[in-house]
PDB file of C-alpha atoms in Angstrom:
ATOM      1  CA  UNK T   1    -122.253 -72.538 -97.922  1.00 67.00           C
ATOM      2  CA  UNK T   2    -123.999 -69.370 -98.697  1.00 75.00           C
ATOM      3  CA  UNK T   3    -122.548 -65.516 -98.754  1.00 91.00           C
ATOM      4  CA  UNK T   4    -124.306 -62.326 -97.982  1.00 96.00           C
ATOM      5  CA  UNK T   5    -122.717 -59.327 -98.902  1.00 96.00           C
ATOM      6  CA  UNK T   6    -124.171 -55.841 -97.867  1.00 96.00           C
ATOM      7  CA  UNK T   7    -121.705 -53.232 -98.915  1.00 93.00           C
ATOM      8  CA  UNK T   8    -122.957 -50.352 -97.048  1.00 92.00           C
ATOM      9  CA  UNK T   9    -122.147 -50.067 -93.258  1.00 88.00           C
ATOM     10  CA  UNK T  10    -124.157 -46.493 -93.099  1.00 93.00           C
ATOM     11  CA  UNK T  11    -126.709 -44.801 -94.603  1.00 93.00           C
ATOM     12  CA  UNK T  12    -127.982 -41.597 -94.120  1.00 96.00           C
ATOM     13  CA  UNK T  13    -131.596 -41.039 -95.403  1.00 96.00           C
ATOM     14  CA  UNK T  14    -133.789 -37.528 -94.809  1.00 97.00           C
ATOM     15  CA  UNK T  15    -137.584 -37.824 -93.504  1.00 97.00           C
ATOM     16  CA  UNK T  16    -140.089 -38.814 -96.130  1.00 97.00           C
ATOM     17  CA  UNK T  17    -137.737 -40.104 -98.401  1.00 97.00           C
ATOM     18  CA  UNK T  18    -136.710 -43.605 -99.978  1.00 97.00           C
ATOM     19  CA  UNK T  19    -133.764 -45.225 -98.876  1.00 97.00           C
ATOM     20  CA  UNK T  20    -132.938 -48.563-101.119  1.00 97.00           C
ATOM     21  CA  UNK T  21    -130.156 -50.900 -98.876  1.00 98.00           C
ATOM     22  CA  UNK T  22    -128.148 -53.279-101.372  1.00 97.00           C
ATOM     23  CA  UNK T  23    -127.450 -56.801-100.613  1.00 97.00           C
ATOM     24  CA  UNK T  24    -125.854 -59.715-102.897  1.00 97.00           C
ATOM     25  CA  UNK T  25    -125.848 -63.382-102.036  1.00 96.00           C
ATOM     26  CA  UNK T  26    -124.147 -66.375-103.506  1.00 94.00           C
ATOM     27  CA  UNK T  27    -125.451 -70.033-103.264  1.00 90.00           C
ATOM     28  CA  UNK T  28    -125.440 -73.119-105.466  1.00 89.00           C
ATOM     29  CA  UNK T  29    -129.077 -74.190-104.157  1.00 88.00           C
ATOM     30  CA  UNK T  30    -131.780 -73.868-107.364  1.00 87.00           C
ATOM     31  CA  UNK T  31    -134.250 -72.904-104.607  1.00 88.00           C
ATOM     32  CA  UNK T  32    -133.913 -70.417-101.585  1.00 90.00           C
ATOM     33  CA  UNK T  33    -135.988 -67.857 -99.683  1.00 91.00           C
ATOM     34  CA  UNK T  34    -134.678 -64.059 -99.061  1.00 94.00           C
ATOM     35  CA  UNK T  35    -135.262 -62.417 -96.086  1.00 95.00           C
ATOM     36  CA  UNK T  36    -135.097 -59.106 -94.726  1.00 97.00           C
ATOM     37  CA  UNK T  37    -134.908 -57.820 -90.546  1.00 96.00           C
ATOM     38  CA  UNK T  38    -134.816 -55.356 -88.814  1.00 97.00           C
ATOM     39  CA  UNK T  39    -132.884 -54.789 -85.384  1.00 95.00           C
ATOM     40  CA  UNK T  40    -133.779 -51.403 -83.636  1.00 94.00           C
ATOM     41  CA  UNK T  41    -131.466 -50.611 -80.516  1.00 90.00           C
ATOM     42  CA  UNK T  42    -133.360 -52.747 -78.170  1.00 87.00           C
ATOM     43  CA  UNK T  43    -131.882 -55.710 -80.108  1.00 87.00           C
ATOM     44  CA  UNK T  44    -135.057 -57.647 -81.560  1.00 88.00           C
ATOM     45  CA  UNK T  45    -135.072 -58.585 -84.869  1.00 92.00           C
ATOM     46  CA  UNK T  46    -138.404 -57.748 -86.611  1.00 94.00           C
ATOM     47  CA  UNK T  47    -139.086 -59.666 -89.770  1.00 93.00           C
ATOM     48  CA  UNK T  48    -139.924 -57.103 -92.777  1.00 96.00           C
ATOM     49  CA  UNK T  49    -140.240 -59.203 -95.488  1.00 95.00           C
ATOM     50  CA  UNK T  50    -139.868 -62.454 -98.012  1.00 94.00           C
ATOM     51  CA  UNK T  51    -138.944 -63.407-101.388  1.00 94.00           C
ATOM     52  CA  UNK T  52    -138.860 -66.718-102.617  1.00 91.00           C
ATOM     53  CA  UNK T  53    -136.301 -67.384-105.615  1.00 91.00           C
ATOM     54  CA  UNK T  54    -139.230 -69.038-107.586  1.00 90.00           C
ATOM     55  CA  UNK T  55    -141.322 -66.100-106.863  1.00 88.00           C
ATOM     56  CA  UNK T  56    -142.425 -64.360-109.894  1.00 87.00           C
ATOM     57  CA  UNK T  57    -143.303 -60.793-108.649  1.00 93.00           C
ATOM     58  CA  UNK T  58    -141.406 -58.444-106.229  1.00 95.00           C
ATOM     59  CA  UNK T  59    -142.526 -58.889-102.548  1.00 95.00           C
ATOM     60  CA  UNK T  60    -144.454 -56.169-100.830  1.00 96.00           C
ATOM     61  CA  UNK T  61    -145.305 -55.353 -97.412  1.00 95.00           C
ATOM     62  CA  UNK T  62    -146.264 -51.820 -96.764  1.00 96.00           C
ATOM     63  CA  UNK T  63    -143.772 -49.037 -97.340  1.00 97.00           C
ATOM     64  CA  UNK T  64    -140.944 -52.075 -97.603  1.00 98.00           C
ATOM     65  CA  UNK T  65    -140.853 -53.803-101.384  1.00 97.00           C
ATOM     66  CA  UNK T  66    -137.930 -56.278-102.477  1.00 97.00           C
ATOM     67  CA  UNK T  67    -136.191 -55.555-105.663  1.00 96.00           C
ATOM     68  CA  UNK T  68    -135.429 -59.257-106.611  1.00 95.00           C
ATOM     69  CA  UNK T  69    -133.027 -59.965-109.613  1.00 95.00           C
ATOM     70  CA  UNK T  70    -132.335 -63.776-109.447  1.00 94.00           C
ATOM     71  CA  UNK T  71    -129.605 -63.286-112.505  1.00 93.00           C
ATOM     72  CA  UNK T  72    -127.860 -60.768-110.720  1.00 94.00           C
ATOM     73  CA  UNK T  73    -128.108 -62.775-107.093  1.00 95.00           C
ATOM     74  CA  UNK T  74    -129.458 -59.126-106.200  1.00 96.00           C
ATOM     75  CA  UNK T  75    -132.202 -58.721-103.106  1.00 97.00           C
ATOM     76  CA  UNK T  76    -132.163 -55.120-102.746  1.00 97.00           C
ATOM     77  CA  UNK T  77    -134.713 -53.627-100.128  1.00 98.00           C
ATOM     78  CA  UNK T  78    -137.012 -50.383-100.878  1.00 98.00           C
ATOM     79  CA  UNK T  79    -137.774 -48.599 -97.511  1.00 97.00           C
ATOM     80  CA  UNK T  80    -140.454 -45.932 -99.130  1.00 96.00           C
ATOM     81  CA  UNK T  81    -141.583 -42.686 -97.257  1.00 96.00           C
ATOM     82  CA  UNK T  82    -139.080 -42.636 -94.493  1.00 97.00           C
ATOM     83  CA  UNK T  83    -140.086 -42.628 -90.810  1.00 97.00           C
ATOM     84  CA  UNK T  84    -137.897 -41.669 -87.989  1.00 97.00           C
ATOM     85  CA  UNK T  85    -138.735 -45.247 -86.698  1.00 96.00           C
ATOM     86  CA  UNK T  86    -136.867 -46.565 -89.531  1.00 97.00           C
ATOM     87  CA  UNK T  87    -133.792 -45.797 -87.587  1.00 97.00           C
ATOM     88  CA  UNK T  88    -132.264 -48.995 -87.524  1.00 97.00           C
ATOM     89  CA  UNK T  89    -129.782 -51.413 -88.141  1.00 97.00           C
ATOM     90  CA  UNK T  90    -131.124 -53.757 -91.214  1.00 98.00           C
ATOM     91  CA  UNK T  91    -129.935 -57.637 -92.191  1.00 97.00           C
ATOM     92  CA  UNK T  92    -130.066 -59.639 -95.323  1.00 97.00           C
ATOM     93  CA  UNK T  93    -130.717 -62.879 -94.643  1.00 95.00           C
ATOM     94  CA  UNK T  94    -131.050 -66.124 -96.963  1.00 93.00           C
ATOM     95  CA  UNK T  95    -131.987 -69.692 -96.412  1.00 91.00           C
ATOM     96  CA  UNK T  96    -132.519 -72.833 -98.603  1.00 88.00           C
ATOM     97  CA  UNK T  97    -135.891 -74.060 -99.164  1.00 82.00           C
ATOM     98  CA  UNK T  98    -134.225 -78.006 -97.338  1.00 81.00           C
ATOM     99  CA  UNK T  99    -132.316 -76.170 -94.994  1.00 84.00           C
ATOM    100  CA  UNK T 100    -133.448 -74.148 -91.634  1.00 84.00           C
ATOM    101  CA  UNK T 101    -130.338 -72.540 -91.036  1.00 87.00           C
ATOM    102  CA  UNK T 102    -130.541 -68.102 -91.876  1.00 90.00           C
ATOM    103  CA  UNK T 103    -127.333 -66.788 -93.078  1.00 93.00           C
ATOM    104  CA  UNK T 104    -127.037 -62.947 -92.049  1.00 95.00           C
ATOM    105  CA  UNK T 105    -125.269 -60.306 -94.487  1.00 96.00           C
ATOM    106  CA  UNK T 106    -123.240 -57.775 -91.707  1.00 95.00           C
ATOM    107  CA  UNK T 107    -125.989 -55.413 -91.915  1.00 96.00           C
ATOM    108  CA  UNK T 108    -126.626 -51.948 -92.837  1.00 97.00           C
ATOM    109  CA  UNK T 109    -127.494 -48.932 -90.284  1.00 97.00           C
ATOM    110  CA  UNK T 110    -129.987 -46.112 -91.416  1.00 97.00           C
ATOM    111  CA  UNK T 111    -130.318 -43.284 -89.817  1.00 97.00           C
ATOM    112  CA  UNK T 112    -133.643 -41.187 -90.671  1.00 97.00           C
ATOM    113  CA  UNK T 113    -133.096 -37.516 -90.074  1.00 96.00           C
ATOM    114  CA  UNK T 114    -135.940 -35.121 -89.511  1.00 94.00           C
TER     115      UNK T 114
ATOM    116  CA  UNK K   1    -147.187 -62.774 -74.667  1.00 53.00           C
ATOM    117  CA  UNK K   2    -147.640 -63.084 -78.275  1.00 79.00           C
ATOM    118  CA  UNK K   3    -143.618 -63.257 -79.071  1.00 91.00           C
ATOM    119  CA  UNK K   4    -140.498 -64.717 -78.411  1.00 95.00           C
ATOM    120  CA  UNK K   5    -139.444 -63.612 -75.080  1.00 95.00           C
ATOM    121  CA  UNK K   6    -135.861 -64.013 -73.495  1.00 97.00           C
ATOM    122  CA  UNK K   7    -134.355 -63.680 -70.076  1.00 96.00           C
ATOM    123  CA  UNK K   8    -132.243 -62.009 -68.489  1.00 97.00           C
ATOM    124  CA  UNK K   9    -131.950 -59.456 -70.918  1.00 95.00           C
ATOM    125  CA  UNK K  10    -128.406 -58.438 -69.472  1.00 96.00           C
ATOM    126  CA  UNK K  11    -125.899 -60.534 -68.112  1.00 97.00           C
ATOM    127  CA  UNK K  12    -122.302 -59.465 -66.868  1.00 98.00           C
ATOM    128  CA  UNK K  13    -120.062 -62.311 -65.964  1.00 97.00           C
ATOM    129  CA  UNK K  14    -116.494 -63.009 -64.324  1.00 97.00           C
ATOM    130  CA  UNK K  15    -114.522 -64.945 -66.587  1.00 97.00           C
ATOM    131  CA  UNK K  16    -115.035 -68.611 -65.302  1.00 97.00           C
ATOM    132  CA  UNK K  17    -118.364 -68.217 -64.326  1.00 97.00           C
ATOM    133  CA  UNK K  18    -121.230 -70.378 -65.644  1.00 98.00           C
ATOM    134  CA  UNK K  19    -124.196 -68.444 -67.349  1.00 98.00           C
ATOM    135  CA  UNK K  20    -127.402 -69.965 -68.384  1.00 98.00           C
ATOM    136  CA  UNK K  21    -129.390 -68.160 -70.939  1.00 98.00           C
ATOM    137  CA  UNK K  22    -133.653 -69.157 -71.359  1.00 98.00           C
ATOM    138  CA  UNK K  23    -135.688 -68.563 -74.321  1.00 98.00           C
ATOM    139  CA  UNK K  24    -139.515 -68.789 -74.278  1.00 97.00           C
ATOM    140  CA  UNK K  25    -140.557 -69.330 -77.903  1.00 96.00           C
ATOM    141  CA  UNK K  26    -143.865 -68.465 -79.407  1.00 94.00           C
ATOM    142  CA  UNK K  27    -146.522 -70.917 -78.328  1.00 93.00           C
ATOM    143  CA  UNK K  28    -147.110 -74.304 -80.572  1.00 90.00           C
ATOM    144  CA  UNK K  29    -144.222 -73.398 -82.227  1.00 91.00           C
ATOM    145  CA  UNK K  30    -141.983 -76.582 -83.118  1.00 91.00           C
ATOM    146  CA  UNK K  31    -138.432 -75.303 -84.378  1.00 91.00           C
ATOM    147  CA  UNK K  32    -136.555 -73.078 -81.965  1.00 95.00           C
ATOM    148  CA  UNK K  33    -133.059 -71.473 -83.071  1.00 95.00           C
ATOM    149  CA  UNK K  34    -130.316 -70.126 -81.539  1.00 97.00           C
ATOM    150  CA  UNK K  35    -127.763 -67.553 -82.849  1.00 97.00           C
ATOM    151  CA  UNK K  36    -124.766 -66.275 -81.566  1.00 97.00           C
ATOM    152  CA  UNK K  37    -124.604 -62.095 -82.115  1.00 96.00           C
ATOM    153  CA  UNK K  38    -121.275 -60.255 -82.338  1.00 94.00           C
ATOM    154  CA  UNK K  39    -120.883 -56.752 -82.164  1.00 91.00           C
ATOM    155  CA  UNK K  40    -121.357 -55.067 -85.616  1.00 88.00           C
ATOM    156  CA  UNK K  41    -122.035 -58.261 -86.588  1.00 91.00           C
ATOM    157  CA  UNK K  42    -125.140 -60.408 -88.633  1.00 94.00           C
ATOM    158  CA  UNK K  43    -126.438 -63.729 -86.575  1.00 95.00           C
ATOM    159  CA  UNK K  44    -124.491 -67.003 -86.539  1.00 95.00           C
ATOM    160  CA  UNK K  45    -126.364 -69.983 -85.901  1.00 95.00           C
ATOM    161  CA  UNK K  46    -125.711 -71.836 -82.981  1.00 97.00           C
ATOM    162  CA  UNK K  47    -128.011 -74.819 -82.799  1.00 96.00           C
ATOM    163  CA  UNK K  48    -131.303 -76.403 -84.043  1.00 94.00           C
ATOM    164  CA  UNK K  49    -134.218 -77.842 -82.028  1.00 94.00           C
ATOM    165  CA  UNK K  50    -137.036 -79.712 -83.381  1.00 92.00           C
ATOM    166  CA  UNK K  51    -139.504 -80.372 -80.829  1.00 93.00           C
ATOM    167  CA  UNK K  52    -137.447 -81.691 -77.550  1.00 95.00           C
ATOM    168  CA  UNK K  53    -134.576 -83.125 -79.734  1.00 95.00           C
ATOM    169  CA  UNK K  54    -131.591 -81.205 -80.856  1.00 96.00           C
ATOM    170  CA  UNK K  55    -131.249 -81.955 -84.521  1.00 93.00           C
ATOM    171  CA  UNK K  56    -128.218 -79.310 -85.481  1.00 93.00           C
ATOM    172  CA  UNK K  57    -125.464 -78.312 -82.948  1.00 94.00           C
ATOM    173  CA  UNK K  58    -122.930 -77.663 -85.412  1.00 94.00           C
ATOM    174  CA  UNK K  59    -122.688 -74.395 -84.678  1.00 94.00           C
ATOM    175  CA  UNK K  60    -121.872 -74.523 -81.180  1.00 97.00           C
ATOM    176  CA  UNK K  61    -118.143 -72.620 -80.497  1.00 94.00           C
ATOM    177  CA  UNK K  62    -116.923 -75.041 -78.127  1.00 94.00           C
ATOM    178  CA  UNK K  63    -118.055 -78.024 -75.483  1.00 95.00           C
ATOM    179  CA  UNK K  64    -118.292 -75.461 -72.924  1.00 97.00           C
ATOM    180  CA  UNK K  65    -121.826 -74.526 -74.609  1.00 98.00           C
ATOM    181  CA  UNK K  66    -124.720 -77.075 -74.511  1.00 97.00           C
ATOM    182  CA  UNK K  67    -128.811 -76.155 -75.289  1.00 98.00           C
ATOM    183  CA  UNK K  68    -131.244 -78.033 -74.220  1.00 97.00           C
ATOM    184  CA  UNK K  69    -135.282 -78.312 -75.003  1.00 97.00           C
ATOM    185  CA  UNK K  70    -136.256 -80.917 -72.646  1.00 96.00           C
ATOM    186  CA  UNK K  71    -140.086 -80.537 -72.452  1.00 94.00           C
ATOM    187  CA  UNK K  72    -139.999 -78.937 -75.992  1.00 92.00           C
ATOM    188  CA  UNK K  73    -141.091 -76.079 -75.478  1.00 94.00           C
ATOM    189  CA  UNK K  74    -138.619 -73.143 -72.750  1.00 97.00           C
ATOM    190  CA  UNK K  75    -134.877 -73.762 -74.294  1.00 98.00           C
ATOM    191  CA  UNK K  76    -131.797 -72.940 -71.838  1.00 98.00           C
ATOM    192  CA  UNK K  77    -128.748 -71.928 -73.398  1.00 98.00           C
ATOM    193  CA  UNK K  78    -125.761 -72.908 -71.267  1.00 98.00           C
ATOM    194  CA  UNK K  79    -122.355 -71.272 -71.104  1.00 98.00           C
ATOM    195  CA  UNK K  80    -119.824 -73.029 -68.914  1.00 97.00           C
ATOM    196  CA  UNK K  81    -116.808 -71.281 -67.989  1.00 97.00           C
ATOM    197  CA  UNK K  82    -116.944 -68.263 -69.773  1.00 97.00           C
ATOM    198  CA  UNK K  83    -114.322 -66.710 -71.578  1.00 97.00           C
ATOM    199  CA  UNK K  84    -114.214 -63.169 -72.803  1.00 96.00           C
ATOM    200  CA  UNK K  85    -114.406 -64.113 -76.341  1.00 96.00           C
ATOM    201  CA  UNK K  86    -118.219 -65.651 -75.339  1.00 97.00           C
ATOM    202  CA  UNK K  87    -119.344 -61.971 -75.277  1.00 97.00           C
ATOM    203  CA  UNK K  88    -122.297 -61.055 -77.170  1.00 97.00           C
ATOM    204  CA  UNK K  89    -125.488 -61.107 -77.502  1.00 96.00           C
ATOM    205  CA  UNK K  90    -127.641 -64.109 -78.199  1.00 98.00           C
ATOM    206  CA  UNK K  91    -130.667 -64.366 -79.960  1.00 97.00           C
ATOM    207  CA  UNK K  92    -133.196 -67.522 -79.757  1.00 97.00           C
ATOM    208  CA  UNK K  93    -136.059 -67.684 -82.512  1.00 95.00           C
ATOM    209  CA  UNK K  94    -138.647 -70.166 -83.482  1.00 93.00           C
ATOM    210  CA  UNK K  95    -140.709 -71.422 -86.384  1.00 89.00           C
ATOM    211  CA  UNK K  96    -144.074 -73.035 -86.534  1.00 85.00           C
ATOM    212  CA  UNK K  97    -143.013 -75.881 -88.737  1.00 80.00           C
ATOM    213  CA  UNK K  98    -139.969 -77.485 -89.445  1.00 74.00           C
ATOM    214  CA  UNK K  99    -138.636 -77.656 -92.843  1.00 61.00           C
ATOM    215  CA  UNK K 100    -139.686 -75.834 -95.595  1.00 52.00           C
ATOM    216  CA  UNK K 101    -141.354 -77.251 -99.054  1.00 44.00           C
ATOM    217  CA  UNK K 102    -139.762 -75.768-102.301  1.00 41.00           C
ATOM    218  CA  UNK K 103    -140.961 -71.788-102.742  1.00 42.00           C
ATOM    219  CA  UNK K 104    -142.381 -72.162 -99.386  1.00 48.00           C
ATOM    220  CA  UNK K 105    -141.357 -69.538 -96.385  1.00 67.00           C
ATOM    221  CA  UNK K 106    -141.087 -70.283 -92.586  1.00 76.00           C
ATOM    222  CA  UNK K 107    -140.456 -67.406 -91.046  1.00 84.00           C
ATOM    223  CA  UNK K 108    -138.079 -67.374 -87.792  1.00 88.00           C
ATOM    224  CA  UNK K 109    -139.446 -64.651 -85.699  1.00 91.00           C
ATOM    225  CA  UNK K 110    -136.713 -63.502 -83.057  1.00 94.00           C
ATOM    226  CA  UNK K 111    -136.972 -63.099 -79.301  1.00 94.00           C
ATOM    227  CA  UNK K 112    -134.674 -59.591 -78.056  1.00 93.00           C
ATOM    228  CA  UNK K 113    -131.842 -61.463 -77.242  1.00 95.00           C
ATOM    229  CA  UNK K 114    -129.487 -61.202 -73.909  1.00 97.00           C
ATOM    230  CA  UNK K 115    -126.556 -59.513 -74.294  1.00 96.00           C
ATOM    231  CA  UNK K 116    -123.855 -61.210 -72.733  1.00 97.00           C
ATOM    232  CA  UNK K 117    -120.511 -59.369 -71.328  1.00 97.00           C
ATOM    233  CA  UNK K 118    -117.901 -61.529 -69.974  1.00 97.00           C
ATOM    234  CA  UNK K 119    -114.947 -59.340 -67.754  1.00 96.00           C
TER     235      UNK K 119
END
């Protein structure tokens, strides 16, 4: 079974500023994909971005990059140059490459002030 | 539309009362997903669907809930005799393909979910 683990409930970033929300996983599977969401108050969850554990650089997308360290079982996400948009609630999410099923961390919330 | 859409988006239920719960996934996509949502709360998955046959209901709380796919394509979430516990909201998502090669990535892009509240 896999963990998530995203210690921080809150987070508190100012506009135009880099926010950096932690998350851990555990799993015994030599072969996974990362992935991060985002749920806004209207409840969809928007896909930000992908890492896969044999990936050798850290993803992109935009102002969102993945800091990967496979030793450390560390997927940390990089939200650069803050928007009020941003404002959100944000989930860690892992899957094995055989396997379909996403396991969710709890989530973090970010709040962007102006 | 281009996305995963969902309906109703709200549902308020007497405890005891059946609910049924539809997902429209995105067009030509194969795998459809759903997750259970509690409040505060990352996804649980509920149940799998490959095409019209349910591959993966492990998830499933209890017999009162049953999914079905039947043409492959629109999924209904059931919920029979809802208990207060059931509330939450529920989330369907789908996948172009089905399972994923090593290093490969299959997205699961979301719908908005209904949110369910059970009095």
């Amino acid at each position: 079974a896999q963990k998530i683990t995203q210690t921080q409930p809150g987070m508190f970033v100012q506009e135009k500023e880099a926010v950096t929300l932690d998350c851990t996983y555990d799993t015994s599977d030599p072969s996974y994909g990362l992935f991060w969401y985002k749920q806004p108050s209207s409840g969809e969850m928007i896909f930000l971005i992908y890492q896969g554990s044999y990936d050798q650089q850290n993803a992109t997308e935009g102002r969102y990059s993945l800091n990967f360290q496979k030793a450390r079982k560390s997927a940390n996400l990089v939200i650069s140059a803050s928007q009020l948009g941003d404002s959100a609630m944000y989930f860690c999410a892992m899957r094995p490459a055989d396997d379909y099923k996403l396991s969710f961390g709890a989530g973090t919330t970010v709040t962007v002030r102006a | 539309g281009a996305g995963v859409s969902q309906s109703p988006r709200y549902k308020v239920a007497k405890r005891g009362q059946d609910v049924a719960l539809r997902c429209d996934p995105i067009s030509g996509h194969v795998s459809l997903f759903w997750y259970q949502q509690a409040l505060g709360q990352g996804p649980e998955f509920l149940t799998y669907f490959q095409n019209e046959a349910q591959l993966d209901k492990s998830g499933l709380p209890s017999d009162r809930f049953f999914a079905e796919r039947p043409e492959g394509s629109v999924s209904t979430l059931k919920i029979q005799r809802t208990q207060q516990e059931d509330s939450a909201v529920y989330l369907c998502a789908s996948t172009l393909g089905t399972f994923i090669s090593r290093g490969g990535q299959e997205t699961q892009y979301f719908g908005p979910g209904t949110r369910l509240l059970v009095l």
